[in-house]
mmCIF file of C-alpha atoms in Angstrom:
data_model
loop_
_atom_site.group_PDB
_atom_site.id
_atom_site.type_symbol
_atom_site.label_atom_id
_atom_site.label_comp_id
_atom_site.label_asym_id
_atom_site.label_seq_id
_atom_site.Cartn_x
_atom_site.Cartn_y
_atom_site.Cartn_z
ATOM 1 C CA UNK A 144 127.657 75.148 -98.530
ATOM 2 C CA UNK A 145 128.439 75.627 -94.783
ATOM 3 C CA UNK A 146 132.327 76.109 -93.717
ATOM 4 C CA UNK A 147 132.311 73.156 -91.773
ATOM 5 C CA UNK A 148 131.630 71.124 -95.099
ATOM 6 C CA UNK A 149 134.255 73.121 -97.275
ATOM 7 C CA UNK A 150 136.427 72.228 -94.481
ATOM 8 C CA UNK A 151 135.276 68.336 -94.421
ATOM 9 C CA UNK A 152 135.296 68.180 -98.153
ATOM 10 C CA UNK A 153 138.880 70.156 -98.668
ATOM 11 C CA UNK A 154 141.368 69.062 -96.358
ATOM 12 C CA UNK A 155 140.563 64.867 -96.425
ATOM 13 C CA UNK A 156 139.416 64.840 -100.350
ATOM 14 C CA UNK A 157 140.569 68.129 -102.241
ATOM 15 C CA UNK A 158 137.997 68.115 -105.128
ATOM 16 C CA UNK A 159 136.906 70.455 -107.829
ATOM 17 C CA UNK A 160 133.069 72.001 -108.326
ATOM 18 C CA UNK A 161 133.051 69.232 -111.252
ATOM 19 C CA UNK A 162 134.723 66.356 -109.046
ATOM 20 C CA UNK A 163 131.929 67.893 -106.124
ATOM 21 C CA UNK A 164 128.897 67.231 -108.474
ATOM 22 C CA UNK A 165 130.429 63.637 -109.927
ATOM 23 C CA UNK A 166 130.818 62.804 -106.114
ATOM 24 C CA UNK A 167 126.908 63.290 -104.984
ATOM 25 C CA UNK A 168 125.450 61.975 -108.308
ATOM 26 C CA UNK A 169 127.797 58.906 -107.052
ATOM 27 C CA UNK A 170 126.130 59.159 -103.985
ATOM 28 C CA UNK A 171 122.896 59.447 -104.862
ATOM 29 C CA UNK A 172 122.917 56.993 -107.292
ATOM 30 C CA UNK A 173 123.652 54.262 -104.169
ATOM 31 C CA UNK A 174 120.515 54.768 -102.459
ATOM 32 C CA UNK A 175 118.076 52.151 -102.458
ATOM 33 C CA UNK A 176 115.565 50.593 -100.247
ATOM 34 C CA UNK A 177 116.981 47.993 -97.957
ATOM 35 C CA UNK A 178 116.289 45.828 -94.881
ATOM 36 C CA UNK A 179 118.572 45.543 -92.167
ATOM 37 C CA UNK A 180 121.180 42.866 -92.321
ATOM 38 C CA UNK A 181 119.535 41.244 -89.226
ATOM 39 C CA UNK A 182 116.454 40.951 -90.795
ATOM 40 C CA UNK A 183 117.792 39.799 -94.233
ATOM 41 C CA UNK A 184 119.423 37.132 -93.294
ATOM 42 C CA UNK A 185 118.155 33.569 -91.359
ATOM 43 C CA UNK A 186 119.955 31.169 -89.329
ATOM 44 C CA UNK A 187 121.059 28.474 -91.998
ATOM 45 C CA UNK A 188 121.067 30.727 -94.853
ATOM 46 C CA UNK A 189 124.052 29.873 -97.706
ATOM 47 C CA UNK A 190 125.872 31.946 -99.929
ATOM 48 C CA UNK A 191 128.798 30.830 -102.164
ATOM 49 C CA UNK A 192 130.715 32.537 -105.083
ATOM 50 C CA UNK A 193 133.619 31.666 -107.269
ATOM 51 C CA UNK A 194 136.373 34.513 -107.686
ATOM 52 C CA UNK A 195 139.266 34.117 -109.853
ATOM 53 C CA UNK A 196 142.359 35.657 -107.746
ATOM 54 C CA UNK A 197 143.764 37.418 -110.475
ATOM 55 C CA UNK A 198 147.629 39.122 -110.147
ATOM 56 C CA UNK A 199 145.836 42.438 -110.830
ATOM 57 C CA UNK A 200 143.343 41.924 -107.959
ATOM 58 C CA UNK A 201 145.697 41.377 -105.647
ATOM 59 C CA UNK A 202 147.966 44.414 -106.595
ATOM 60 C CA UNK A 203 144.874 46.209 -105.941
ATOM 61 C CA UNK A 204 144.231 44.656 -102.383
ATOM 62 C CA UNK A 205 147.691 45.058 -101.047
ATOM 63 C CA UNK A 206 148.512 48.769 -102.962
ATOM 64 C CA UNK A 207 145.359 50.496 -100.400
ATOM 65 C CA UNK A 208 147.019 48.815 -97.235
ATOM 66 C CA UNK A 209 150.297 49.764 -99.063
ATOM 67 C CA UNK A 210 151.638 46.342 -98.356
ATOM 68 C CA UNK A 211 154.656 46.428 -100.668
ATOM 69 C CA UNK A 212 155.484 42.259 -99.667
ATOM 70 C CA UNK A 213 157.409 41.067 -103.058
ATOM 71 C CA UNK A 214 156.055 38.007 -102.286
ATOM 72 C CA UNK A 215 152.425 39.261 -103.659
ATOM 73 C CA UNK A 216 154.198 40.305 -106.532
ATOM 74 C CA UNK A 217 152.415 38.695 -109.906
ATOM 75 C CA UNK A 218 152.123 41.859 -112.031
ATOM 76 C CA UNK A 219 154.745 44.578 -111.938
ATOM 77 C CA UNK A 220 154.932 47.821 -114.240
ATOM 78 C CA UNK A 221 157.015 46.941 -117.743
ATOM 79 C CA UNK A 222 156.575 42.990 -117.658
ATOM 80 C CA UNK A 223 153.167 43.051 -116.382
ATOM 81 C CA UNK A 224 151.962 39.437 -115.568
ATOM 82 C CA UNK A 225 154.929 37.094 -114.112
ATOM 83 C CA UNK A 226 154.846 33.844 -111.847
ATOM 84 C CA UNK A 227 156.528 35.958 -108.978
ATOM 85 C CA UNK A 228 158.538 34.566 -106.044
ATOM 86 C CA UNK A 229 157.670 33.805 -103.101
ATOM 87 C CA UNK A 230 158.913 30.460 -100.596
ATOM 88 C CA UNK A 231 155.938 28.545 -101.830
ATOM 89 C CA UNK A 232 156.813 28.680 -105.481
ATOM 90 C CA UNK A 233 155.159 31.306 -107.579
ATOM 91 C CA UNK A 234 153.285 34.586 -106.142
ATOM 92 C CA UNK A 235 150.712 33.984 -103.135
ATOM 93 C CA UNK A 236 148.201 36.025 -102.460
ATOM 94 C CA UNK A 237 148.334 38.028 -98.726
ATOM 95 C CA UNK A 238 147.086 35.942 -95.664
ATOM 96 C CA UNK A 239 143.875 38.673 -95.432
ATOM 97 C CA UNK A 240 142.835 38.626 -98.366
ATOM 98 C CA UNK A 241 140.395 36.486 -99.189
ATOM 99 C CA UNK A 242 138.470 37.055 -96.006
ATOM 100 C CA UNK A 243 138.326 40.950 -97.519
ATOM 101 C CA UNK A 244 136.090 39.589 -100.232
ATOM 102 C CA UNK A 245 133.933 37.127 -97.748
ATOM 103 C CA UNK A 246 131.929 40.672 -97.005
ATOM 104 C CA UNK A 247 131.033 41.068 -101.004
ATOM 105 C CA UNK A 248 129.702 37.146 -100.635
ATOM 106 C CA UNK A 249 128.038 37.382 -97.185
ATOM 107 C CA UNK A 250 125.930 40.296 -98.735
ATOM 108 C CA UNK A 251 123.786 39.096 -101.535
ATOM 109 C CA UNK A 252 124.415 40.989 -104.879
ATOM 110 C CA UNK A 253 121.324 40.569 -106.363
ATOM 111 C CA UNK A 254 119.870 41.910 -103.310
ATOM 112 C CA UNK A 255 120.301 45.948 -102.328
ATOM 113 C CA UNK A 256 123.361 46.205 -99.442
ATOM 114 C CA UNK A 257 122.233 46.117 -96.055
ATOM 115 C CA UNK A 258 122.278 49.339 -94.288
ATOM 116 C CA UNK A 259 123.884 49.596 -90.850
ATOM 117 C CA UNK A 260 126.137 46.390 -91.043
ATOM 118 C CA UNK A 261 129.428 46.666 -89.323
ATOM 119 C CA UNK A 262 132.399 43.812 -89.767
ATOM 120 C CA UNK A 263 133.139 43.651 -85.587
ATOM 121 C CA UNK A 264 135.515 40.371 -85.291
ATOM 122 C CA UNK A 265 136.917 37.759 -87.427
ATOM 123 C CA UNK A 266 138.619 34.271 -86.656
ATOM 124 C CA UNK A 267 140.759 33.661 -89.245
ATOM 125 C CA UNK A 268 142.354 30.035 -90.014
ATOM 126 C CA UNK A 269 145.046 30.030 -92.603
ATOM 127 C CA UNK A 270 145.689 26.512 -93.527
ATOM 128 C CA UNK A 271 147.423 26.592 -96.784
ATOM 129 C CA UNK A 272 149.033 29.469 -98.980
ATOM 130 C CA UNK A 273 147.140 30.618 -101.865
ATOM 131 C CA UNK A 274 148.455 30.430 -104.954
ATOM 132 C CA UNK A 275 148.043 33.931 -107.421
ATOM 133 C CA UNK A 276 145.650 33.303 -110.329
ATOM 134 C CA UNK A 277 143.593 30.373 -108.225
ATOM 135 C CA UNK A 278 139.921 30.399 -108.383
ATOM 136 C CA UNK A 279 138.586 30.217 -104.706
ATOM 137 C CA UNK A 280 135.040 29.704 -103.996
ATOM 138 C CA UNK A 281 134.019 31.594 -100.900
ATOM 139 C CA UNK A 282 131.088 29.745 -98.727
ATOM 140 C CA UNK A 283 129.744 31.795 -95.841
ATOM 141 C CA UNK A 284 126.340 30.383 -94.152
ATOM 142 C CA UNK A 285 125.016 32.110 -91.554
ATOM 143 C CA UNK A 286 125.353 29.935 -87.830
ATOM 144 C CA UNK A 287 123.718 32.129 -85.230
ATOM 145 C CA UNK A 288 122.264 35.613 -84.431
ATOM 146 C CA UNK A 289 122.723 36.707 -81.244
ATOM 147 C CA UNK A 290 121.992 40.100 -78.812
ATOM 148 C CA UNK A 291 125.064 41.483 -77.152
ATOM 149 C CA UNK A 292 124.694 44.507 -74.773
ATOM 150 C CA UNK A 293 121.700 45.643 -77.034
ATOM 151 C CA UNK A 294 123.650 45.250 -80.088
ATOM 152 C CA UNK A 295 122.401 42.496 -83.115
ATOM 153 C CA UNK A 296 125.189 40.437 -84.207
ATOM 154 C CA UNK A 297 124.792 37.801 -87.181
ATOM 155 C CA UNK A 298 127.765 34.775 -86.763
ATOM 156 C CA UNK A 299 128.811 33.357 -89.799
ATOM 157 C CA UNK A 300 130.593 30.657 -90.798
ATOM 158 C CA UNK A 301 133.585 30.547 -93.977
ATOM 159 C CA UNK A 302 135.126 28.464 -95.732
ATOM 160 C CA UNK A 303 137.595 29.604 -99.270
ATOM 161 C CA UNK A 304 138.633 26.757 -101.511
ATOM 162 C CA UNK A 305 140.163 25.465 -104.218
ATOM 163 C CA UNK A 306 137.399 24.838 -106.930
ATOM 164 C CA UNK A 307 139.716 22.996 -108.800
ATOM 165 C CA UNK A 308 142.267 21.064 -106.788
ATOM 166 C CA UNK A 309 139.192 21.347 -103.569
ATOM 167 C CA UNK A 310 141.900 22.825 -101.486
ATOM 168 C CA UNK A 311 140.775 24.093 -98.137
ATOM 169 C CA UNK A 312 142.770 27.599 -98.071
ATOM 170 C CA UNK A 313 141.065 29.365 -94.978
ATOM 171 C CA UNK A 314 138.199 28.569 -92.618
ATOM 172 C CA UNK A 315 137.009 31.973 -90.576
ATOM 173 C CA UNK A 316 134.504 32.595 -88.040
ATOM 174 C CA UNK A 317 133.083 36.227 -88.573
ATOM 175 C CA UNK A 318 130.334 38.041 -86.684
ATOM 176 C CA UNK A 319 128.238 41.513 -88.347
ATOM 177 C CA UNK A 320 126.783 44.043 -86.002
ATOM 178 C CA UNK A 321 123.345 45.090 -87.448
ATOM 179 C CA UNK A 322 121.043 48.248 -86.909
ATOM 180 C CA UNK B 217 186.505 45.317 -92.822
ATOM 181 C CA UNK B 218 183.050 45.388 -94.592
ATOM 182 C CA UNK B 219 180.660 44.258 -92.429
ATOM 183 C CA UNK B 220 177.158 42.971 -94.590
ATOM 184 C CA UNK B 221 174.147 44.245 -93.233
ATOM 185 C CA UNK B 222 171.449 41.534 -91.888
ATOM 186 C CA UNK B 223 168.657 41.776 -94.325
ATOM 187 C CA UNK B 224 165.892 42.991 -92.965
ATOM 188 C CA UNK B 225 163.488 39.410 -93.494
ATOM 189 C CA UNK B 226 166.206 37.324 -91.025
ATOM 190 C CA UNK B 227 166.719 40.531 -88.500
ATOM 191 C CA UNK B 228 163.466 40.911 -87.557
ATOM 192 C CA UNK B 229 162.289 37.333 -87.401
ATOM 193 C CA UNK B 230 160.649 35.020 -84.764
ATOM 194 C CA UNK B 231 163.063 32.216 -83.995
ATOM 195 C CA UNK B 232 162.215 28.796 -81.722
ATOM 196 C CA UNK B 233 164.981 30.759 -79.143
ATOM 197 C CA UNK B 234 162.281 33.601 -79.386
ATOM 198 C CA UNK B 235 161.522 34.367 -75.727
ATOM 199 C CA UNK B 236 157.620 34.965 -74.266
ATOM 200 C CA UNK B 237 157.850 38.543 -73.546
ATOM 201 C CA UNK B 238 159.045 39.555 -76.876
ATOM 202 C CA UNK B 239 157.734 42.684 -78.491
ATOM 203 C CA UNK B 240 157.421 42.653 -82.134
ATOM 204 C CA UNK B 241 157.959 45.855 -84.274
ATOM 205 C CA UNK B 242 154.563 46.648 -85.721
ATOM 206 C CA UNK B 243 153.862 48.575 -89.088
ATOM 207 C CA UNK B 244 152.449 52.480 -89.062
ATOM 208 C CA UNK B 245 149.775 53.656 -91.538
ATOM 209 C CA UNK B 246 148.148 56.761 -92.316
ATOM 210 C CA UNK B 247 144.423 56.068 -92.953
ATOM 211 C CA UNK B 248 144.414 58.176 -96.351
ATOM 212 C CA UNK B 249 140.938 58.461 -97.154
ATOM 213 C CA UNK B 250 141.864 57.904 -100.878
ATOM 214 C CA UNK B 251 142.866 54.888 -99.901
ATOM 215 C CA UNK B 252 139.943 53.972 -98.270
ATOM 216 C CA UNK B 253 137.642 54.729 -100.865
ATOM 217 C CA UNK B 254 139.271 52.550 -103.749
ATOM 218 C CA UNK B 255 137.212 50.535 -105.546
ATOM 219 C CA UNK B 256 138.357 47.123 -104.022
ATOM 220 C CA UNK B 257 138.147 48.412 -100.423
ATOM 221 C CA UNK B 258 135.395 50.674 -99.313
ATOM 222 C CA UNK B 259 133.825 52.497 -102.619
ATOM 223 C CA UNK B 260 130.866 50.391 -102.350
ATOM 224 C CA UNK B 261 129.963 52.877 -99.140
ATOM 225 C CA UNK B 262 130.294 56.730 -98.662
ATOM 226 C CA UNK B 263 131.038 56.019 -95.324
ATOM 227 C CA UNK B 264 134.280 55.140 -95.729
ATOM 228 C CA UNK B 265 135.534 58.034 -98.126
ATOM 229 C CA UNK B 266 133.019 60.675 -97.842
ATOM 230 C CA UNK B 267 133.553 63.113 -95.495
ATOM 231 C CA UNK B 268 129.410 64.751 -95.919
ATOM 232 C CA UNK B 269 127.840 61.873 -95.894
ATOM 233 C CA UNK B 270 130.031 60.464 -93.616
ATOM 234 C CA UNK B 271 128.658 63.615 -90.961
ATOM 235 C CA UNK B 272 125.001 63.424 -92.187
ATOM 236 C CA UNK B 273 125.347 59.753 -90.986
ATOM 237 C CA UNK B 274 126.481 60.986 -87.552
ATOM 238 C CA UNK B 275 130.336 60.407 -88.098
ATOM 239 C CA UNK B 276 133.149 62.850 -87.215
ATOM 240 C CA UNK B 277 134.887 61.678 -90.426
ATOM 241 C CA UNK B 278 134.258 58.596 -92.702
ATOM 242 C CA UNK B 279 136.210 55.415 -91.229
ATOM 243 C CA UNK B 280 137.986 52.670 -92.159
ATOM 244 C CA UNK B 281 136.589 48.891 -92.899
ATOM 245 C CA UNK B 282 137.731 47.070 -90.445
ATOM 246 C CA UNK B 283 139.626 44.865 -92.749
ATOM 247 C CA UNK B 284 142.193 47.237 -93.411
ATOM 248 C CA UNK B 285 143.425 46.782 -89.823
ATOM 249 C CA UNK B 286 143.479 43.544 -90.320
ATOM 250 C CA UNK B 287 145.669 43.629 -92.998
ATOM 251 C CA UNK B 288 147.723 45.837 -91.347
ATOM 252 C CA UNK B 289 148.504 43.360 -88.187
ATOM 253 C CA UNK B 290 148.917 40.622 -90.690
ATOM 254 C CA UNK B 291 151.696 42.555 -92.206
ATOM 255 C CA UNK B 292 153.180 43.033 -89.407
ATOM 256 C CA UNK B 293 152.854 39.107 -88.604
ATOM 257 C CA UNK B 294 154.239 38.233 -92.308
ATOM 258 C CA UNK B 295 157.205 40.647 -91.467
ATOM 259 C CA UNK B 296 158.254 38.560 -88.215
ATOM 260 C CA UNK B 297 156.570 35.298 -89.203
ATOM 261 C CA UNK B 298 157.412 35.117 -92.994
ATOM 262 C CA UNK B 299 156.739 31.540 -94.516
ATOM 263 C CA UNK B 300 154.798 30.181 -91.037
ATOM 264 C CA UNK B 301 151.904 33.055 -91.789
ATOM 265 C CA UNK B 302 150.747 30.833 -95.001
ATOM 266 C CA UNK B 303 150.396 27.211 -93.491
ATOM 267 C CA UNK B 304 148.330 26.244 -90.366
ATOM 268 C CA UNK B 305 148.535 29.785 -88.446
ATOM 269 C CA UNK B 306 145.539 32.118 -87.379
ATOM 270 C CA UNK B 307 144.680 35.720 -86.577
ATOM 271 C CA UNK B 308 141.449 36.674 -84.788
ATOM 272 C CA UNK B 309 140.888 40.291 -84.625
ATOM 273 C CA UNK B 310 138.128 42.093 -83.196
ATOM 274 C CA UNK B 311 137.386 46.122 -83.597
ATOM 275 C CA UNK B 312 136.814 47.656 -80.684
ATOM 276 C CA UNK B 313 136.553 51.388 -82.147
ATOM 277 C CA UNK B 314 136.050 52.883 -85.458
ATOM 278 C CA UNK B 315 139.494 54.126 -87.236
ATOM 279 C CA UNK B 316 138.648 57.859 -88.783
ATOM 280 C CA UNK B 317 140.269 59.373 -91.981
ATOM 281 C CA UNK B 318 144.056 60.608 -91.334
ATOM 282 C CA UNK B 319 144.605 58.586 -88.380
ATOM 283 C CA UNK B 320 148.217 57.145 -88.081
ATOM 284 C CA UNK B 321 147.439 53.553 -86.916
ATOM 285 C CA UNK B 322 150.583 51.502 -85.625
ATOM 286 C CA UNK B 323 149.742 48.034 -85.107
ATOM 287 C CA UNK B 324 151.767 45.847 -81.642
ATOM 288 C CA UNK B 325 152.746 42.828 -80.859
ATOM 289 C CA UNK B 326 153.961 40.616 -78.279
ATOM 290 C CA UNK B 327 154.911 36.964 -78.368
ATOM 291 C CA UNK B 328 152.424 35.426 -75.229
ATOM 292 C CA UNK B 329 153.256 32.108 -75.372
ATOM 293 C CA UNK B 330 155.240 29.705 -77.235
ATOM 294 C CA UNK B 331 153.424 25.615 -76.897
ATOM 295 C CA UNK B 332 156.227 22.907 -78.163
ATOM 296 C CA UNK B 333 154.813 21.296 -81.459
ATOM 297 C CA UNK B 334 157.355 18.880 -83.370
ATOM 298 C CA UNK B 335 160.281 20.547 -83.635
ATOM 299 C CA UNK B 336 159.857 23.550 -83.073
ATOM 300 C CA UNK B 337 156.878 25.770 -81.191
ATOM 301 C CA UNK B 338 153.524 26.981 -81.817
ATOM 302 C CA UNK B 339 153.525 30.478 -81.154
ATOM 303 C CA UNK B 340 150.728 32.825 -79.512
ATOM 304 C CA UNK B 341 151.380 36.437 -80.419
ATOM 305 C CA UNK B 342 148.655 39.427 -78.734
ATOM 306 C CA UNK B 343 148.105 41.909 -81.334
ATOM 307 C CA UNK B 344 146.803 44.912 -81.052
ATOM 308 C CA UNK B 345 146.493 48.625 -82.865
ATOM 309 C CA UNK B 346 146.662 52.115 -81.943
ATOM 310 C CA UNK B 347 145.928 55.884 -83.339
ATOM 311 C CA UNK B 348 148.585 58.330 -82.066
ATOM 312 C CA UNK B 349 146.732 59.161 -79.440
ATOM 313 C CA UNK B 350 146.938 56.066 -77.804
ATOM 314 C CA UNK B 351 143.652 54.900 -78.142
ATOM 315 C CA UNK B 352 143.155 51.128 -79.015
ATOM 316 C CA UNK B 353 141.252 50.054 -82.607
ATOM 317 C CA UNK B 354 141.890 46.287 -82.638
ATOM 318 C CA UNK B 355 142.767 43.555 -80.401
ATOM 319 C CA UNK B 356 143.393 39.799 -80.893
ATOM 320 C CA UNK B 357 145.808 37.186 -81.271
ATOM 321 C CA UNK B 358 148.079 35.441 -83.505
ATOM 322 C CA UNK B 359 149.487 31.932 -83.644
ATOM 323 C CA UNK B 360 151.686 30.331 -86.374
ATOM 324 C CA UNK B 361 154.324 27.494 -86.091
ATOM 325 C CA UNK B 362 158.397 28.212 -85.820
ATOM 326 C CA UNK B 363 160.855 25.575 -86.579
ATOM 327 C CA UNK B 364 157.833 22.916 -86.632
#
């Protein structure tokens, strides 16, 4: 292994010869045959999931952007699941969030991910707060692909719902640079 | 006398008074690639937590999803917005450059226009995010109503 490695591998992500091995069977173990995003995807083109907001999920979300808000609060350490507080009620989930998860719709998962696909811009209407423990469904259809100083962009267009109570939550404009 | 401290939520909070000008106290945030890499964020691509593949891919070091920033200025928004952040507002961000591993982002803001609406005013707030070194990551804009 070169030094510039041991030092790109040691001083970000201090690992082990063992934690080194797990880490490029990981790797390796992603690689698949894929089309670009651009040519994946057509003008038109629907995708939709349902995702259960769970208190644990959203811990998750907010604990890597260390967003310590009590009002996201719906699991804590000791009493585990609680309603939480928040000025709507109950625990709400952070004004973000849900348009985090649009990428994991937007990309197929029965397909392989595409390669080269960048998240460039995002026009994000919050309409209503979301209560913790809602199931959303997340609608993304793809509205127009477009060059932009040589660069491939795919516009899409979101909507995240109630499935239940039909509750528009969020409506979100979103563009993807592709290779 | 005792004098009670002003908790932080009603100290640092946009008010209809609020003048166009005002600069908002952002949030700062080390981009930890452990953080980075977590299964809900960016585990799904080496990219974002690996620092070899990350170079064999033509990358100094692996880099944030852009989302993070987002969540970062909408922090910052919840912090000086609170309730108004969760009904009828909007953030548009768009990511002008890549944000590497160990980074220290802050995110800005400043109030750009206030429209009357009801009561109260609808807000425009320019956002924006920096490393230390000054260079920009994000830009956009945020609106929410105040005292609507």
């Amino acid at each position: 292994m070169s030094a510039d490695n041991d030092v790109a591998i040691d001083s970000l992500r201090p690992m082990t010869e063992i934690q080194i091995g797990q880490t490029r069977e990981f790797i390796e173990s992603l690689k698949e045959e894929c089309e670009t995003y651009w040519d994946m995807v057509e003008i038109g083109d629907v995708l939709s999931r349902d995702l259960c907001v769970t208190p644990e999920l959203v811990i998750l979300y907010a604990d890597a952007v260390e967003d310590y808000t009590p009002w996201y609060e719906g699991w804590k350490m000791n009493t585990w699941r609680i309603d939480g507080e928040s000025p709507f009620g109950g625990a709400i989930v952070p004004p973000m969030m849900m348009s985090h998860f649009v990428l994991s719709v937007q990309f197929d998962h029965t397909k392989p991910f595409a390669i080269g696909s960048v998240h460039t811009f995002h026009d994000t209407e919050i309409l209503e707060p979301i209560p913790v423990g809602a199931t959303v469904r997340i609608r993304t259809e793809a509205i127009d692909k477009f060059e932009k100083r040589g660069r491939r962009y795919v516009r899409h267009a979101v909507t995240v719902s109630d499935v239940d109570k039909g509750t528009l939550y969020l409506r979100e404009t979103r563009d993807i640079m592709s290779m | 006398m005792n004098v009670q401290p002003v908790p932080v939520a009603e100290a640092y909070r946009i008010t209809p008074e609020t003048p166009v000008g005002f600069d908002l106290i952002g949030v700062k945030k080390k981009a930890l690639i452990q953080l980075m890499g977590s299964r809900l964020w960016g585990r799904f691509n080496p990219n974002h937590w690996d620092p070899v593949y990350a170079r064999e891919t033509g990358l100094a070091k692996p880099i944030q999803t852009g989302e993070m920033c987002s969540a970062y200025i909408a922090e910052m928004c919840v912090n000086w917005f609170g309730p108004a952040m969760f009904r009828n507002a909007r953030i548009s961000c768009k990511y002008v450059a890549s944000i590497f591993a160990d980074e220290t982002i802050t995110t800005y803001g400043k109030v750009a226009g206030k429209t009357p609406k009801g009561d109260g005013y609808r807000f425009r707030v320019d956002v924006w995010a920096k490393n230390e070194a000054g260079e920009t990551k994000t830009i956009g804009f945020v609106e929410a109503d105040v005292g609507v």
